[in-house]
Coordinates of C-alpha atoms in Angstrom, one line a residue:
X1111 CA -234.0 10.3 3.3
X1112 CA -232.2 10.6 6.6
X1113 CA -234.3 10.0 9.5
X1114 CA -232.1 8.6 12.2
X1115 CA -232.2 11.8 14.3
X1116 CA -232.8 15.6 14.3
X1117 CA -229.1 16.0 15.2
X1118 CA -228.1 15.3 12.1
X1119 CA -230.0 17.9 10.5
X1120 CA -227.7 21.1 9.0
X1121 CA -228.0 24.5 10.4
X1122 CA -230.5 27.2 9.8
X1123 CA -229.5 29.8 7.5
X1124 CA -230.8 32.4 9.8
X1125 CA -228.3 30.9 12.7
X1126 CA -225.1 30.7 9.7
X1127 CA -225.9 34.0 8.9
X1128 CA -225.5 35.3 12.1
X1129 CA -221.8 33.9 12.7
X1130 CA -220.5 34.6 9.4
X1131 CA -221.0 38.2 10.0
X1132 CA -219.6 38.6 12.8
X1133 CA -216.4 41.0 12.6
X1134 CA -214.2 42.1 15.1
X1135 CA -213.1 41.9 18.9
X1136 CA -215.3 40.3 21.7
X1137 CA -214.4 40.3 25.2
X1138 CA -214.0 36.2 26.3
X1139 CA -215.2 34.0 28.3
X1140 CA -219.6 35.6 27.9
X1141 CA -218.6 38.8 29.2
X1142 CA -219.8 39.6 25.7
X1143 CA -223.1 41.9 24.6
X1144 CA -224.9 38.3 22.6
X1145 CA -224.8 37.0 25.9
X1146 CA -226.2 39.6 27.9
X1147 CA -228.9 39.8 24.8
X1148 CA -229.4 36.0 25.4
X1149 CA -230.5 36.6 29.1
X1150 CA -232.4 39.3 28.4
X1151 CA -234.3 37.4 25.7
X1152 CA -235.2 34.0 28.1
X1153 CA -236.4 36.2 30.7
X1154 CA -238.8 38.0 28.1
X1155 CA -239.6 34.7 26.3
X1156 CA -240.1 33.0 30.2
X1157 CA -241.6 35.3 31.6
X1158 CA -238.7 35.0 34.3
X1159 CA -237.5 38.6 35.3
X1160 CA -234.5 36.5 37.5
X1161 CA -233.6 34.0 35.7
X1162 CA -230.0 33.0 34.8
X1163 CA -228.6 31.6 31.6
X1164 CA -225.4 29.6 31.2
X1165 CA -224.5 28.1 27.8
X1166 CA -222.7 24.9 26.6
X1167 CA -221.9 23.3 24.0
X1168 CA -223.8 20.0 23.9
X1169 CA -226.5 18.4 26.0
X1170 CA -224.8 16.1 28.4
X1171 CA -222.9 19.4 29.6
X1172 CA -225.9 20.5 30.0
X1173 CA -228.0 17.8 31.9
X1174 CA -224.9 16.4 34.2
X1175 CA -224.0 20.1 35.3
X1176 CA -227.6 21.0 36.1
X1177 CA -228.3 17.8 38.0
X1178 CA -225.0 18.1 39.9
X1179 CA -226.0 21.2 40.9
X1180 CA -229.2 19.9 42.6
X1181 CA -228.1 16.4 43.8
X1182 CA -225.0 15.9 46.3
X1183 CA -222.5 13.3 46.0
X1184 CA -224.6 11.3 47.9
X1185 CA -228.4 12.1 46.7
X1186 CA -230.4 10.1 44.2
X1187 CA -231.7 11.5 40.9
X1188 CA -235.1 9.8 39.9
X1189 CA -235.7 9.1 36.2
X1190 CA -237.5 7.3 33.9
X1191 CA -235.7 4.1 32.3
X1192 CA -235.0 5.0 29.3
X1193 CA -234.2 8.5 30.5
X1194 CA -231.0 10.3 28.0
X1195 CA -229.2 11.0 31.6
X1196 CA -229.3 7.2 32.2
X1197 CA -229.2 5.6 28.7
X1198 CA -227.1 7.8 26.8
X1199 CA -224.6 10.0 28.5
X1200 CA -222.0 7.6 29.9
X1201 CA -222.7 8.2 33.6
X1202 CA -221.8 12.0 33.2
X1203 CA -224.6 12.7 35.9
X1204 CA -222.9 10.5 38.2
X1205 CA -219.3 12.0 37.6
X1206 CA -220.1 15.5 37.4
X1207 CA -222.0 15.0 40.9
X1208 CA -219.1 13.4 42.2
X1209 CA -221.5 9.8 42.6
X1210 CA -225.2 10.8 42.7
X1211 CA -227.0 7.6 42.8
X1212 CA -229.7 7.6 39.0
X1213 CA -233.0 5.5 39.9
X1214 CA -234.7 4.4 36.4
X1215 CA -238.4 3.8 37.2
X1216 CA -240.8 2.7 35.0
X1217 CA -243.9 4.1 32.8
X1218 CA -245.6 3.2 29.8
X1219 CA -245.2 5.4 26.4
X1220 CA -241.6 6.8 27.8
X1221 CA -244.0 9.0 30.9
X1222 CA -243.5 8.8 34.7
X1223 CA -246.5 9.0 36.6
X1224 CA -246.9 10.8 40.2
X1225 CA -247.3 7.3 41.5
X1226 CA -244.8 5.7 40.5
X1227 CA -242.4 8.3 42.0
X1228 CA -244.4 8.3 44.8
X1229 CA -244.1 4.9 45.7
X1230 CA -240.1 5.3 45.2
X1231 CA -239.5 8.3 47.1
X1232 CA -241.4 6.1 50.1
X1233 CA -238.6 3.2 49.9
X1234 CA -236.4 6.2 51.3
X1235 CA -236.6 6.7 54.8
X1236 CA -236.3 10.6 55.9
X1237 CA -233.1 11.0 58.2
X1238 CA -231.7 7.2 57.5
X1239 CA -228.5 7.8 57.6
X1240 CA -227.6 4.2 56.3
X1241 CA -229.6 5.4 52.7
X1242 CA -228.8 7.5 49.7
X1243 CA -231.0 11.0 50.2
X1244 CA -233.7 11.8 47.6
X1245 CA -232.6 14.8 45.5
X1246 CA -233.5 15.6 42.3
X1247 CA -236.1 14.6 39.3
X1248 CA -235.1 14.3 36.2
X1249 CA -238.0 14.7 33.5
X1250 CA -238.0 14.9 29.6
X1251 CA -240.2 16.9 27.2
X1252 CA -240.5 15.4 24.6
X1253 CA -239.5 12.1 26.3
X1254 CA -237.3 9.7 24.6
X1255 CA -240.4 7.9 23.3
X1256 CA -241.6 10.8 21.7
X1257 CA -244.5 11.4 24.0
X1258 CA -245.4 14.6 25.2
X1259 CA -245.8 15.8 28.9
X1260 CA -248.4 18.7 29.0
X1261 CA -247.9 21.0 31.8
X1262 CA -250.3 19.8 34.2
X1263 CA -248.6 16.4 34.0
X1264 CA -245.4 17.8 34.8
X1265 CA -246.5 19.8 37.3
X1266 CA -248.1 16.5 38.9
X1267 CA -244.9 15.1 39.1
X1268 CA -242.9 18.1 40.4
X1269 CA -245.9 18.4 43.4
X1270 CA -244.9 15.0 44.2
X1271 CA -240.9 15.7 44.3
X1272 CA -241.0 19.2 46.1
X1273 CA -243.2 17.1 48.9
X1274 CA -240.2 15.3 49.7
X1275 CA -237.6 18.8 48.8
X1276 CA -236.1 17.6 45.5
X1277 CA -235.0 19.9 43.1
X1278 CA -236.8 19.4 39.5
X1279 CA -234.8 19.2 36.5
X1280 CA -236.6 19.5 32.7
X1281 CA -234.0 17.8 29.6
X1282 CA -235.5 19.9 26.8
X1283 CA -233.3 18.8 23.9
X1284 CA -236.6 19.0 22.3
X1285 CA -238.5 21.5 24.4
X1286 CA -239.3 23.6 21.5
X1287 CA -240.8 20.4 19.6
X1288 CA -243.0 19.7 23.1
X1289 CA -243.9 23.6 23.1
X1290 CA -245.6 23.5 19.8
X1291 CA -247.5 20.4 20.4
X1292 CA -248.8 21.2 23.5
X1293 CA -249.8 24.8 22.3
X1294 CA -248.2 26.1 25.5
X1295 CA -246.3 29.0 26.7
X1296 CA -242.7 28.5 27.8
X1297 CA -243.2 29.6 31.5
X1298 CA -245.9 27.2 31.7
X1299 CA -243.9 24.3 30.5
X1300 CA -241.4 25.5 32.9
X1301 CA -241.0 27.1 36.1
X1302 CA -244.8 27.5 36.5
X1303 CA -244.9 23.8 36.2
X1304 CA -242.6 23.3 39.0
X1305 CA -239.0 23.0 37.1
X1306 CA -235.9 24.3 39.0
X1307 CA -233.5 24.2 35.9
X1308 CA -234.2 24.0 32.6
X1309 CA -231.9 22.3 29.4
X1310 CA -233.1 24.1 26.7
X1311 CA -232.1 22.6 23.5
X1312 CA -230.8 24.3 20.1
X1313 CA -228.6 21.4 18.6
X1314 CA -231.4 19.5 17.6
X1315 CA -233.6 22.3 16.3
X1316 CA -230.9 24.2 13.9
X1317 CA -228.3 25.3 16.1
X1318 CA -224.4 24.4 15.4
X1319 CA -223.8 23.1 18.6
X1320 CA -225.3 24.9 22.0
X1321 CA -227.5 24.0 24.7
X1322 CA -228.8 27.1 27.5
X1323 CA -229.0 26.0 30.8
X1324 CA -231.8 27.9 32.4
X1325 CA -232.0 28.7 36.3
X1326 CA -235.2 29.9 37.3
X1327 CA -234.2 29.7 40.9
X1328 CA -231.4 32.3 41.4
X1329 CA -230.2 30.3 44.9
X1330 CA -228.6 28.1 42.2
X1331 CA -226.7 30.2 40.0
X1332 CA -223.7 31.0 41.0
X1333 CA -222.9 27.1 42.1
X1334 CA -224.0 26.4 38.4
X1335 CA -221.4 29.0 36.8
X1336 CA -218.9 27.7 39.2
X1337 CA -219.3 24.3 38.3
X1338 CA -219.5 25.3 34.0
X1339 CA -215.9 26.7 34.8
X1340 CA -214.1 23.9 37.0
X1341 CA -215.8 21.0 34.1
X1342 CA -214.0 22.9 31.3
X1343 CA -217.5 23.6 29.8
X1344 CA -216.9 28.2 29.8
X1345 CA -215.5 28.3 25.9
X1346 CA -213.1 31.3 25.6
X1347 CA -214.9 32.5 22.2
X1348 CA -218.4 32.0 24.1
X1349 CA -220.2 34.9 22.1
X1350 CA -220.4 32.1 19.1
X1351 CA -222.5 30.0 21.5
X1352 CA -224.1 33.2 22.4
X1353 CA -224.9 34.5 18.9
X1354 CA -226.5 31.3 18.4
X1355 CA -229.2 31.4 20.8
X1356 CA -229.7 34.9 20.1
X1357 CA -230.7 34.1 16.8
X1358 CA -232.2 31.2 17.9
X1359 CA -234.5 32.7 20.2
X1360 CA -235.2 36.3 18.7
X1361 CA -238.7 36.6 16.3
X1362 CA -239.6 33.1 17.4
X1363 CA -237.4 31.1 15.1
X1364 CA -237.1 28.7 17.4
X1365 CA -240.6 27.8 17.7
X1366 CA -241.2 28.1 14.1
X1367 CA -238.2 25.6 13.2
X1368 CA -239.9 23.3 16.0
X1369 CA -243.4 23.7 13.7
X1370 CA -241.6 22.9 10.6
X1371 CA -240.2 19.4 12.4
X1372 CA -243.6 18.8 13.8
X1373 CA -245.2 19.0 10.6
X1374 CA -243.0 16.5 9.1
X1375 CA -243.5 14.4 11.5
X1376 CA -247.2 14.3 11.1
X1377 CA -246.7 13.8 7.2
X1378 CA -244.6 11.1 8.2
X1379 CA -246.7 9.3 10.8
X1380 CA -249.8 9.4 8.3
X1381 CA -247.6 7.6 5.6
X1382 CA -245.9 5.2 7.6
X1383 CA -249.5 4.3 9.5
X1384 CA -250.9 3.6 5.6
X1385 CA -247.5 1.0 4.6
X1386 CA -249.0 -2.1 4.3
X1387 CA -248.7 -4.5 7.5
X1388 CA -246.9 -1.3 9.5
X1389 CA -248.1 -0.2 13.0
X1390 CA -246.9 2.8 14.7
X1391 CA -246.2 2.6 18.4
X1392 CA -247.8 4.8 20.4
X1393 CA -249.1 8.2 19.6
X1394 CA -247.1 10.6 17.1
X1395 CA -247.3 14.5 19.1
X1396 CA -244.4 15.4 17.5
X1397 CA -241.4 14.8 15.2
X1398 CA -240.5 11.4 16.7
X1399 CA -242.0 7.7 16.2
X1400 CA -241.8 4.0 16.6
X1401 CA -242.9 1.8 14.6
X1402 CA -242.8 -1.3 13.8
X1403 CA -242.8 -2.6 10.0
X1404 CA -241.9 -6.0 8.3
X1405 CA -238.5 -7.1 7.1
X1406 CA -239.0 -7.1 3.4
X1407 CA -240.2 -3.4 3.6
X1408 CA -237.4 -1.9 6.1
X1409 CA -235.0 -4.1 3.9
X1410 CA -236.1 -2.2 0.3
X1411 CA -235.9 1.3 2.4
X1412 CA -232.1 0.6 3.1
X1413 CA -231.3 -0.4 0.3
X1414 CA -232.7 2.5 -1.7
X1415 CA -231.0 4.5 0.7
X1416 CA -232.9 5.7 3.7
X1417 CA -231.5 6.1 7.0
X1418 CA -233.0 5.5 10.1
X1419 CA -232.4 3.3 13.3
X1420 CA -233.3 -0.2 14.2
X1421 CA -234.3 -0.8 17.7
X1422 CA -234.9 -4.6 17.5
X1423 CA -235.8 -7.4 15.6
X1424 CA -238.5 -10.5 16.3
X1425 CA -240.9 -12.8 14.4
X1426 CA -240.0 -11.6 11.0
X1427 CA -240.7 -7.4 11.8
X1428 CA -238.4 -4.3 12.8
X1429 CA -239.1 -1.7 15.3
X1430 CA -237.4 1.4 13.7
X1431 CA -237.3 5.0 15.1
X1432 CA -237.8 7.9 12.7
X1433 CA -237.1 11.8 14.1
X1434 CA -238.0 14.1 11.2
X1435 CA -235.8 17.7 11.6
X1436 CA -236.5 21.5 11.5
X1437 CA -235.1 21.2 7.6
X1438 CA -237.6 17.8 6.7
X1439 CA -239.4 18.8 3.4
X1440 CA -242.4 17.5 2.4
X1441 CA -240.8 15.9 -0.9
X1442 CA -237.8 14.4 1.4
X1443 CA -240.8 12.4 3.5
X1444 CA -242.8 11.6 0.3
X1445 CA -239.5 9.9 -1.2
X1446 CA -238.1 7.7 2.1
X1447 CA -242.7 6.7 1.9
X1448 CA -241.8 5.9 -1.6
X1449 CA -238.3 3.9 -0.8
X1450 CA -240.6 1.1 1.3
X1451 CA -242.7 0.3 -1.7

């Protein structure tokens, strides 16, 4: 009954597999034949014939290196409030840019509208030498909410930034998740929207531990490999990243891990909706939720042993998150129902 977060799901057997039988001599450092595979594989699944591929080990590696990449040490980075780069990575944006400015704005269910960024890029005067420059966008799909940006929404947003020449930035820790629930493709989710460089997350969807940051403009790739190196972030055994994604993204496992998290989530949204005095908070497109549910109910889950997260407490109810993973059974969601009764 654990349903504090996809991260602490196991890893796929397929993705196990694949590094236990590996034998032998590599050569170091992704000068390896996985990695090569890996590129060759996003620019199928992308439709991106020039896109470059550097891998890392977690998601804040990830984000901060591909925003640093885009924003100077003197740019700002626009973001939604409760955005991972700004909540949850311990100002590694800002250090790995060497100071880029974050600016949270705000936007009901976890979404930034074109608007709103609008109306923030105009408090920046062009050429004001006394004011930090607008660089960079920062969106993620799904968001921290849980909501899902379809690809004409993002590509709203991205019109909006390149009108003012920032570089656009996607945190896809759970762009596999938002690809399934939106029924799209992943170049329209992507570059075709208007994204620059893509995080594409594995960690959360049955990986060990690697995240691929995607370049679909080559002007920024060799800064970005440069920049991997200097922040430690190159592993010496890098084909066990490699052989990772490989797996993760040959015969469409990824996507079908992805379905097998959305589908819990779904079960799990229906029963939590049906608890008695329970409301969920905002719509459930994927495998993440709010809700909020009364004491004595969220006190009987715990005690039966579910795990989850409490966001808050008021007036006698809890708001809770629950993220149901790629290995979430139907019987593990009908028991943690069960635990609240």
């Amino acid at each position: 009954m654990f349903f504090a977060s996809d991260n602490g799901s196991g890893v796929a057997p397929e993705v196990m597999a694949a590094l236990a039988a590996d034998r032998g001599y590599a050569r170091a450092y992704g000068a390896d034949e996985a990695t090569e595979e890996v590129t060759a594989l996003v620019r199928t699944e992308f439709e991106a014939p020039e896109a470059e591929v550097m891998l890392v080990a977690s998601g804040t590696a990830a984000n901060a290196l591909a925003l640093s990449t885009l924003c100077p040490p003197w740019g700002v980075v626009f973001c939604r409030e409760e955005a991972h780069v700004a909540a949850d990575e311990c100002n590694a944006a800002e250090f790995f840019s060497g100071g880029a400015k974050l600016e949270t704005l705000p936007g009901s269910d976890g979404k930034l509208r074109p608007e709103t960024l609008a109306a923030a890029l105009s408090r920046y005067a062009p050429g004001d030498l006394h004011m930090a420059r607008p660089a960079a966008l920062s969106l993620t799909n799904l968001t921290e909410m849980g909501s899902l940006y379809r690809p004409a929404e993002i590509a709203a947003l991205t019109e909006v930034a390149r009108g003012r020449g920032l570089g656009c930035h996607l945190d896809g820790a759970r762009f596999a998740n938002a690809l399934v629930a939106a029924g799209a493709a992943p170049a329209e989710m992507s570059w075709q929207a208007g994204i620059d460089i893509l995080s594409l997350g594995g960690t959360k969807n049955g990986l060990m531990g690697v995240e691929a940051v995607m370049i679909f403009d080559p002007a920024h790739a060799e800064e970005l490999r440069v920049r991997r190196k200097r922040a430690g972030h190159l592993l010496s055994k890098h084909r066990y990243l490699a052989l990772q994604m490989r797996t993760y993204l040959r015969d469409g496992l990824w996507l079908r891990l992805a379905a097998q998290a959305n589908a819990a989530g779904a079960r799990l949204a229906e029963g939590v909706a049906a608890l008695p005095e329970a409301r969920l908070l905002g719509p459930v497109e994927a495998n993440l939720l709010f809700a909020e549910l009364p004491e004595p109910l969220v006190r009987r889950a715990r005690e039966a042993g579910a795990v989850f997260y409490e966001m808050g407490r008021a007036g006698g109810r809890v708001t809770v998150r629950l993220v149901a993973s790629w290995s979430t059974t139907e019987t593990e969601v009908d028991a943690f129902l069960a635990a609240f009764g």
